[in-house]
CSV table of C-alpha atoms and ligand atoms in Angstrom, one decimal:
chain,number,residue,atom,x,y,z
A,1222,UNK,CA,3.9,11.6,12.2
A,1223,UNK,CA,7.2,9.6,12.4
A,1224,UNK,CA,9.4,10.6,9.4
A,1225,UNK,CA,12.4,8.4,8.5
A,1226,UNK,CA,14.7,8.9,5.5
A,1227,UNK,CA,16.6,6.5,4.6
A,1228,UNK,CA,20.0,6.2,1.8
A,1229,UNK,CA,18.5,4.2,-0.3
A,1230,UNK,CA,15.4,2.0,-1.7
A,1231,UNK,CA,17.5,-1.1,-0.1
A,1232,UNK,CA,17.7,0.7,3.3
A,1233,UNK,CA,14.1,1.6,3.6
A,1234,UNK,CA,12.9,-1.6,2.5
A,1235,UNK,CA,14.5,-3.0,5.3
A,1236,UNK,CA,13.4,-0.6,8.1
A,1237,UNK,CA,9.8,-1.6,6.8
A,1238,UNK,CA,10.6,-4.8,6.7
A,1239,UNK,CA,12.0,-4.6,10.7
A,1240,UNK,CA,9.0,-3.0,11.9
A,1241,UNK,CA,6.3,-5.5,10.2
A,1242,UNK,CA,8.6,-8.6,11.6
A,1243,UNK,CA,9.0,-6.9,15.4
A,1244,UNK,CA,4.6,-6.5,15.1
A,1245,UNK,CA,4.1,-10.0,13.7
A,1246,UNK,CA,6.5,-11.2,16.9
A,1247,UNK,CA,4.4,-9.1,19.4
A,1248,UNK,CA,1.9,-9.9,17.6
A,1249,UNK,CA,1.4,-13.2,16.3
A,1250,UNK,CA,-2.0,-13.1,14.9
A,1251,UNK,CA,-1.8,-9.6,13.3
A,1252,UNK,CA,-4.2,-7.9,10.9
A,1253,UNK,CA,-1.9,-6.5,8.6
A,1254,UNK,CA,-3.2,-3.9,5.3
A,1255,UNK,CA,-1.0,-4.9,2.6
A,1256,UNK,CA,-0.3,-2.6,-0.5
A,1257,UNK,CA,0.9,-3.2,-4.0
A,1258,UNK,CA,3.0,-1.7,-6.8
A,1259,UNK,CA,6.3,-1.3,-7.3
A,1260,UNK,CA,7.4,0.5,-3.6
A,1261,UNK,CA,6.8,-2.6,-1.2
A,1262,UNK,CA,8.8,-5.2,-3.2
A,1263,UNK,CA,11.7,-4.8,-1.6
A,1264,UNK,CA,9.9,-4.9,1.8
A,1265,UNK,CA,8.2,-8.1,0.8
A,1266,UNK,CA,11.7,-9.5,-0.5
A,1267,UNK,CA,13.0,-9.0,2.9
A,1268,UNK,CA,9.7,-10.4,5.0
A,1269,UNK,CA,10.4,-13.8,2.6
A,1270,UNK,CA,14.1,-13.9,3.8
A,1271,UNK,CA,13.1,-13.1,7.6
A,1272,UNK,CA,10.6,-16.1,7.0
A,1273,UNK,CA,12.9,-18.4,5.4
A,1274,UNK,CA,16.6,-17.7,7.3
A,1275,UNK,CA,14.8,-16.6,10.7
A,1276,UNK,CA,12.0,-18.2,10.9
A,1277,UNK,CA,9.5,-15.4,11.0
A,1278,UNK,CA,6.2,-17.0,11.2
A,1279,UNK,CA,2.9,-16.1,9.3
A,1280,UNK,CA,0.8,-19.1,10.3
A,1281,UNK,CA,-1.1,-16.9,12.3
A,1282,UNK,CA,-1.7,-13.4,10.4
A,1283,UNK,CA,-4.3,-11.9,8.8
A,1284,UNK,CA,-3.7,-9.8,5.4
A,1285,UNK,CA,-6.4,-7.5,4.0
A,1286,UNK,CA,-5.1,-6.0,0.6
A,1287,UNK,CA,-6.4,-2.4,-0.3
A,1288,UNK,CA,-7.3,-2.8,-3.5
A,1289,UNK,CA,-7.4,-4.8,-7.0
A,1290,UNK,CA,-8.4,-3.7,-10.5
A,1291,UNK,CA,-12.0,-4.1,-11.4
A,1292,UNK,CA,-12.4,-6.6,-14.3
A,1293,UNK,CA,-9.7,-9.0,-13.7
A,1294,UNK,CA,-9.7,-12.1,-12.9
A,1295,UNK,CA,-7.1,-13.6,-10.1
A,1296,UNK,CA,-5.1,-15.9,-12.6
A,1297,UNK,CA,-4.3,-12.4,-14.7
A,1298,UNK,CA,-0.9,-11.8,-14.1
A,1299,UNK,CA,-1.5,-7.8,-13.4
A,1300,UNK,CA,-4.1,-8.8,-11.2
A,1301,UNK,CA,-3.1,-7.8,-7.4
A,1302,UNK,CA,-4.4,-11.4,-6.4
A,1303,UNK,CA,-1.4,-12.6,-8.8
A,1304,UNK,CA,1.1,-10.1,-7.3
A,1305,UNK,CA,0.5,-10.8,-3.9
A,1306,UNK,CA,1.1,-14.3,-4.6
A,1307,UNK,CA,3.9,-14.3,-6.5
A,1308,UNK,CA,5.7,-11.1,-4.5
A,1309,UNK,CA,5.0,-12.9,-0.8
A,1310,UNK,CA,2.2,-15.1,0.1
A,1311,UNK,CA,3.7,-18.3,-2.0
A,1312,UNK,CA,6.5,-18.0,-0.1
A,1313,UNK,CA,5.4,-17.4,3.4
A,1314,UNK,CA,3.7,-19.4,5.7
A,1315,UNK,CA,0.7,-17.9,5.6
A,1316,UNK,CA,-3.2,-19.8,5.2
A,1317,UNK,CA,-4.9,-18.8,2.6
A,1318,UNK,CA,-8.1,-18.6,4.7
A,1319,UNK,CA,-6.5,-15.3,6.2
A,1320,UNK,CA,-5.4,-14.0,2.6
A,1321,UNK,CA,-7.9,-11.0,1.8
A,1322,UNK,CA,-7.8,-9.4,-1.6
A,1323,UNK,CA,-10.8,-7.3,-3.0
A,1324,UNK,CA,-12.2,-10.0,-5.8
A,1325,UNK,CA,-12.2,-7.9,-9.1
A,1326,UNK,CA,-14.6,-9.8,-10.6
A,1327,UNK,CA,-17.5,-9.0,-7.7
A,1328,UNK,CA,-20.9,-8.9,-9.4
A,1329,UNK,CA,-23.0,-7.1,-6.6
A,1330,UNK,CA,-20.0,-4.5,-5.9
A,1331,UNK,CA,-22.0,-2.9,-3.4
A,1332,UNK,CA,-22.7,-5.8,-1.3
A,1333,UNK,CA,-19.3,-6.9,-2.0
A,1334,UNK,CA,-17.9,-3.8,-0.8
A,1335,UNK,CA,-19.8,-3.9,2.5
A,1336,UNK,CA,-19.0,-7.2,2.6
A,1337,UNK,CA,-15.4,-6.9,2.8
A,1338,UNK,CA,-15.7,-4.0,5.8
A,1339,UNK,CA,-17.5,-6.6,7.3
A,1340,UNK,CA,-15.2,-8.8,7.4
A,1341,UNK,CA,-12.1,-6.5,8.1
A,1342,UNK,CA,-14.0,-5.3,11.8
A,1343,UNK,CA,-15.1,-9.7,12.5
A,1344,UNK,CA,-11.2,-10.1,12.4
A,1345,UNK,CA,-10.7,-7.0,14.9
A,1346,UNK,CA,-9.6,-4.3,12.8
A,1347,UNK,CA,-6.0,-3.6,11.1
A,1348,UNK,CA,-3.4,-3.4,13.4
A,1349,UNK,CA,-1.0,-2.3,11.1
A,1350,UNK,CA,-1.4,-0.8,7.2
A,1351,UNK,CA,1.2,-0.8,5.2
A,1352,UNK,CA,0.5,1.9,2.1
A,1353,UNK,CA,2.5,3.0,-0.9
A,1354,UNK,CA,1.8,6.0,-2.1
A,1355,UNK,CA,0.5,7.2,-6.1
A,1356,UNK,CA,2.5,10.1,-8.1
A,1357,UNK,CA,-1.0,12.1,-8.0
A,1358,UNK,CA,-1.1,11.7,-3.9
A,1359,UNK,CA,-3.4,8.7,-4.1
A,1360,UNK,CA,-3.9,5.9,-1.4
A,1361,UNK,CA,-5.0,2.8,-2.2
A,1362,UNK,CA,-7.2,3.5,-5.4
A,1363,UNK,CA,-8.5,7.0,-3.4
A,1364,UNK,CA,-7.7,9.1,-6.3
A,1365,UNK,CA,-7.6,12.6,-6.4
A,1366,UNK,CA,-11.4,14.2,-6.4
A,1367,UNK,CA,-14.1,16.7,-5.3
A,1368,UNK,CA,-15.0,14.0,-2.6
A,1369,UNK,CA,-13.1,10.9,-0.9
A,1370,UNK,CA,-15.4,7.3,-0.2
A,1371,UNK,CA,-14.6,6.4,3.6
A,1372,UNK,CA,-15.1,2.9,3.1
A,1373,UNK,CA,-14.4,0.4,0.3
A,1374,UNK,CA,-16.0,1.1,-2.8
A,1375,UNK,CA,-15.9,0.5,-6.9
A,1376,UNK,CA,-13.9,3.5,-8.1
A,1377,UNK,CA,-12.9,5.4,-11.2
A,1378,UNK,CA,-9.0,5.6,-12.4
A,1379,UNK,CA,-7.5,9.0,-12.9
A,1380,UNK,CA,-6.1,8.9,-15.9
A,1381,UNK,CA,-2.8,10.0,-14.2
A,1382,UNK,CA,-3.4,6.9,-12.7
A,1383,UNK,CA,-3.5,4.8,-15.9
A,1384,UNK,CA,-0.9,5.8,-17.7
A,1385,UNK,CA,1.5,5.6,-14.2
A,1386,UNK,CA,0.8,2.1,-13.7
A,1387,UNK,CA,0.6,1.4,-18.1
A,1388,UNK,CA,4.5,0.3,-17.4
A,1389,UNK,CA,2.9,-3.0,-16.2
A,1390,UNK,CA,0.8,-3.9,-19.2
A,1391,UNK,CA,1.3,-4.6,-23.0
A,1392,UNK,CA,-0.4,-1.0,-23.3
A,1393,UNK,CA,-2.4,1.6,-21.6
A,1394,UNK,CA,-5.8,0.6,-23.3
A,1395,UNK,CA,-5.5,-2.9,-21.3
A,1396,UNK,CA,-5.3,-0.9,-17.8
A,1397,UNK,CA,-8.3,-1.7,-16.3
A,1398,UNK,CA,-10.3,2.0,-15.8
A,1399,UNK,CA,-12.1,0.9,-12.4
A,1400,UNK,CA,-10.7,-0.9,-9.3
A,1401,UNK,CA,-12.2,-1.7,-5.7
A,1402,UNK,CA,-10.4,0.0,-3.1
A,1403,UNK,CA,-10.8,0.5,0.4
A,1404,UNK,CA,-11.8,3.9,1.8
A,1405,UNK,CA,-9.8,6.6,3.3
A,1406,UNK,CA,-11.8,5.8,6.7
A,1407,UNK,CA,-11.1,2.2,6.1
A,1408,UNK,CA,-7.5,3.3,6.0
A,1409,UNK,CA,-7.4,5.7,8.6
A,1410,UNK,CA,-8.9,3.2,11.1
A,1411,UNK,CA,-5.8,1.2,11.2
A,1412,UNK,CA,-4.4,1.1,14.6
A,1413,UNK,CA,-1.0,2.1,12.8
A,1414,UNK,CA,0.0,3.1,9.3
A,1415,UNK,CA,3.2,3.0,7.9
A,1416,UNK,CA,4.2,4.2,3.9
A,1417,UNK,CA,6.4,3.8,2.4
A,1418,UNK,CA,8.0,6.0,-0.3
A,1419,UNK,CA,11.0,5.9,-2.9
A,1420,UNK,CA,12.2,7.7,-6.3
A,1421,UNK,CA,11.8,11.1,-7.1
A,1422,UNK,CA,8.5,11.6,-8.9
A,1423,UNK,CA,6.9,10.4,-4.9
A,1424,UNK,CA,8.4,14.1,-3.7
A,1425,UNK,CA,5.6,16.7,-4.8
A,1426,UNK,CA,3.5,14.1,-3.0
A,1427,UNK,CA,5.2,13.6,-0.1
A,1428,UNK,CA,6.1,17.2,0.4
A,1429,UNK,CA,2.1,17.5,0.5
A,1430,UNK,CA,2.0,15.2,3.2
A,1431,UNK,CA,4.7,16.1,5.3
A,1432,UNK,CA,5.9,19.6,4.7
A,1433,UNK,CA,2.4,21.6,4.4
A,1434,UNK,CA,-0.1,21.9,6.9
A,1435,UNK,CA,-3.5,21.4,4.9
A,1436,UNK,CA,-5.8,18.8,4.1
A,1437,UNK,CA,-6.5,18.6,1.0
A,1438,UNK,CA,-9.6,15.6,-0.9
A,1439,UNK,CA,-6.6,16.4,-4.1
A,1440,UNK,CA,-3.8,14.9,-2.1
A,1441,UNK,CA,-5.7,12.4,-0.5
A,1442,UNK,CA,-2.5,11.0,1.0
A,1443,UNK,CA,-2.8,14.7,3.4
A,1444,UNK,CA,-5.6,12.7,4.9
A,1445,UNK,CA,-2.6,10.7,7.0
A,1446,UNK,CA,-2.2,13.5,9.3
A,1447,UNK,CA,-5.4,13.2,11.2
A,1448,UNK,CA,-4.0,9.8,12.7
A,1449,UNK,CA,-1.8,9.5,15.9
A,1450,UNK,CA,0.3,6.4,14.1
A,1451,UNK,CA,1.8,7.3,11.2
A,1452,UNK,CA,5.2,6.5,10.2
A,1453,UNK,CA,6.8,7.7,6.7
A,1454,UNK,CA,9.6,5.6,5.4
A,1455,UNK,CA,11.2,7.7,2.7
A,1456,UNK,CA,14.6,7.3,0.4
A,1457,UNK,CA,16.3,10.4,0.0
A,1458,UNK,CA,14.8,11.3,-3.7
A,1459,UNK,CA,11.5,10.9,-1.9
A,1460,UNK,CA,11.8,13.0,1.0
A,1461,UNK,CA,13.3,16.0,-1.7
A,1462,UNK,CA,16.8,15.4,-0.2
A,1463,UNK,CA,19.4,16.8,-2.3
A,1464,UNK,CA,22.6,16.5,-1.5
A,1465,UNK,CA,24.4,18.7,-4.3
A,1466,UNK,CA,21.8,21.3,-2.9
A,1467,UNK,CA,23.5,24.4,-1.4
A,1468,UNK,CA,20.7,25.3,0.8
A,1469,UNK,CA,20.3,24.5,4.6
A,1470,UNK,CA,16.9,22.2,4.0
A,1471,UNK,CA,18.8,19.6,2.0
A,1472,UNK,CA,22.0,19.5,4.7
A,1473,UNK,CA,22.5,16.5,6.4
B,1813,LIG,C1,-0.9,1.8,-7.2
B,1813,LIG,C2,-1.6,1.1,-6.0
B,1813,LIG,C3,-1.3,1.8,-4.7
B,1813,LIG,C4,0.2,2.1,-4.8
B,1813,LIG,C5,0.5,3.2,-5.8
B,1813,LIG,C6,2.0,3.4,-6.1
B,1813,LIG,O1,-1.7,2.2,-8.2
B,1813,LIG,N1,-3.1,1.1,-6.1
B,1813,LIG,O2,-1.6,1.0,-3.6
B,1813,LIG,O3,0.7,2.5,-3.5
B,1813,LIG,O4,-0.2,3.0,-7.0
B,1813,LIG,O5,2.5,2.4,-6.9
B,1813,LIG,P1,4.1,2.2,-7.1
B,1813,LIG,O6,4.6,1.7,-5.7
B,1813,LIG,O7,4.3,1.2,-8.2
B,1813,LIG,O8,4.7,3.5,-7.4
């Protein structure tokens, strides 16, 4: 596991950025995983200014998104559908034929689910997932449990989970308590993973992930060490850097 920590939310927004663009380039017709939430903004920000000042062209990648809350429809404005729009895809040169997003209104989940597997190995596989990470360790909407889904599936919420992401709705009875994610296995066959991490209520999880040695279905986030292509992209609060602390594991 590659581990980079960066100043600030600014500076590892931008080394995120630089590593999608340089794969896009190599790559033209990518299968990228795309994530949600608060921590790839910045990283989609910057992707939209590579587009628009340097040209950096989409016309020919492939997005699968990891996940979107069960029970709303695309035109909600907390749906991941919206956000994706709105955050990169309207601005990008990308065809919406290759824009995947789980559809949260699915009737037959089940089939859906397969479904959408399906379709992520007909396009080749991801070549590169891009993954933000929950307070309670989760990927994607692989929350905490006795037992982890490898492939996409209809999921409960932890309620850790709804009242984290409350601060984007009117109020935390309108979080939706289900969403369609993909699997851990869905994730961890992704030829590479990258996630990204920022702010200091990501460090108990991240110290799970990258300074203990166990695997553990409460962290699934520990899952990530089994792969040979991960890269962590942290800011300092993230990574536990302190730099008022007198200790040698927070020198520089
Ligand atoms: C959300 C998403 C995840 C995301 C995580 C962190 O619920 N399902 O894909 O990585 O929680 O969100 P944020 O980046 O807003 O902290």
């Amino acid at each position: 596991m590659e581990i980079t920590i960066k100043k600030s939310y600014e500076d590892m927004s931008k080394a995120a950025a630089n590593i999608i663009a340089d794969a896009i380039r190599q790559k033209p017709d990518i299968v990228l995983g795309l994530a949600t939430g608060s921590t790839p903004l910045g990283t989609y920000k910057e992707l939209i200014r590579m587009h628009k000042e340097e040209g950096l062209d989409f016309s020919k990648v492939t997005t699968f998104n990891l996940d979107e809350y069960y029970g709303l429809s695309k035109d909600h404005t907390q749906s991941y559908y919206y956000y994706m729009h709105k955050n990169l895809f309207d601005h990008i040169n990308i065809k919406e034929e290759n824009i995947h997003i789980p559809d949260g209104t699915a009737c037959n989940v089940e089939d859906y689910c397969s479904k959408y597997e399906q379709q992520i190995k007909e396009c080749g596989g991801i070549d590169l997932q891009i993954l933000g990470i929950g307070t309670n360790g989760h990927i994607g909407f692989n929350e905490p449990a006795e037992k982890l889904f490898a492939s996409t599936h209809l999921t409960d919420l932890t309620e850790d989970t709804i009242k984290a992401n409350s601060r984007f709705f009117d109020s935390i009875e309108k979080v939706p308590k289900k969403a369609i994610t993909m699997g851990i296995g869905s994730i961890l066959k992704a030829k590479k993973i990258m996630l990204l991490a920022n702010g200091k209520n990501k460090a108990t999880a991240i110290s799970h992930l990258i300074n203990q040695n166990y695997i553990t279905t409460k962290v699934p986030a520990t899952f990530l060490k089994t792969h040979n292509d991960v890269t962590v992209i942290l800011d300092e609060e993230a990574s536990g850097f302190n730099k008022n602390c007198c200790k040698d594991c927070c020198k520089e």
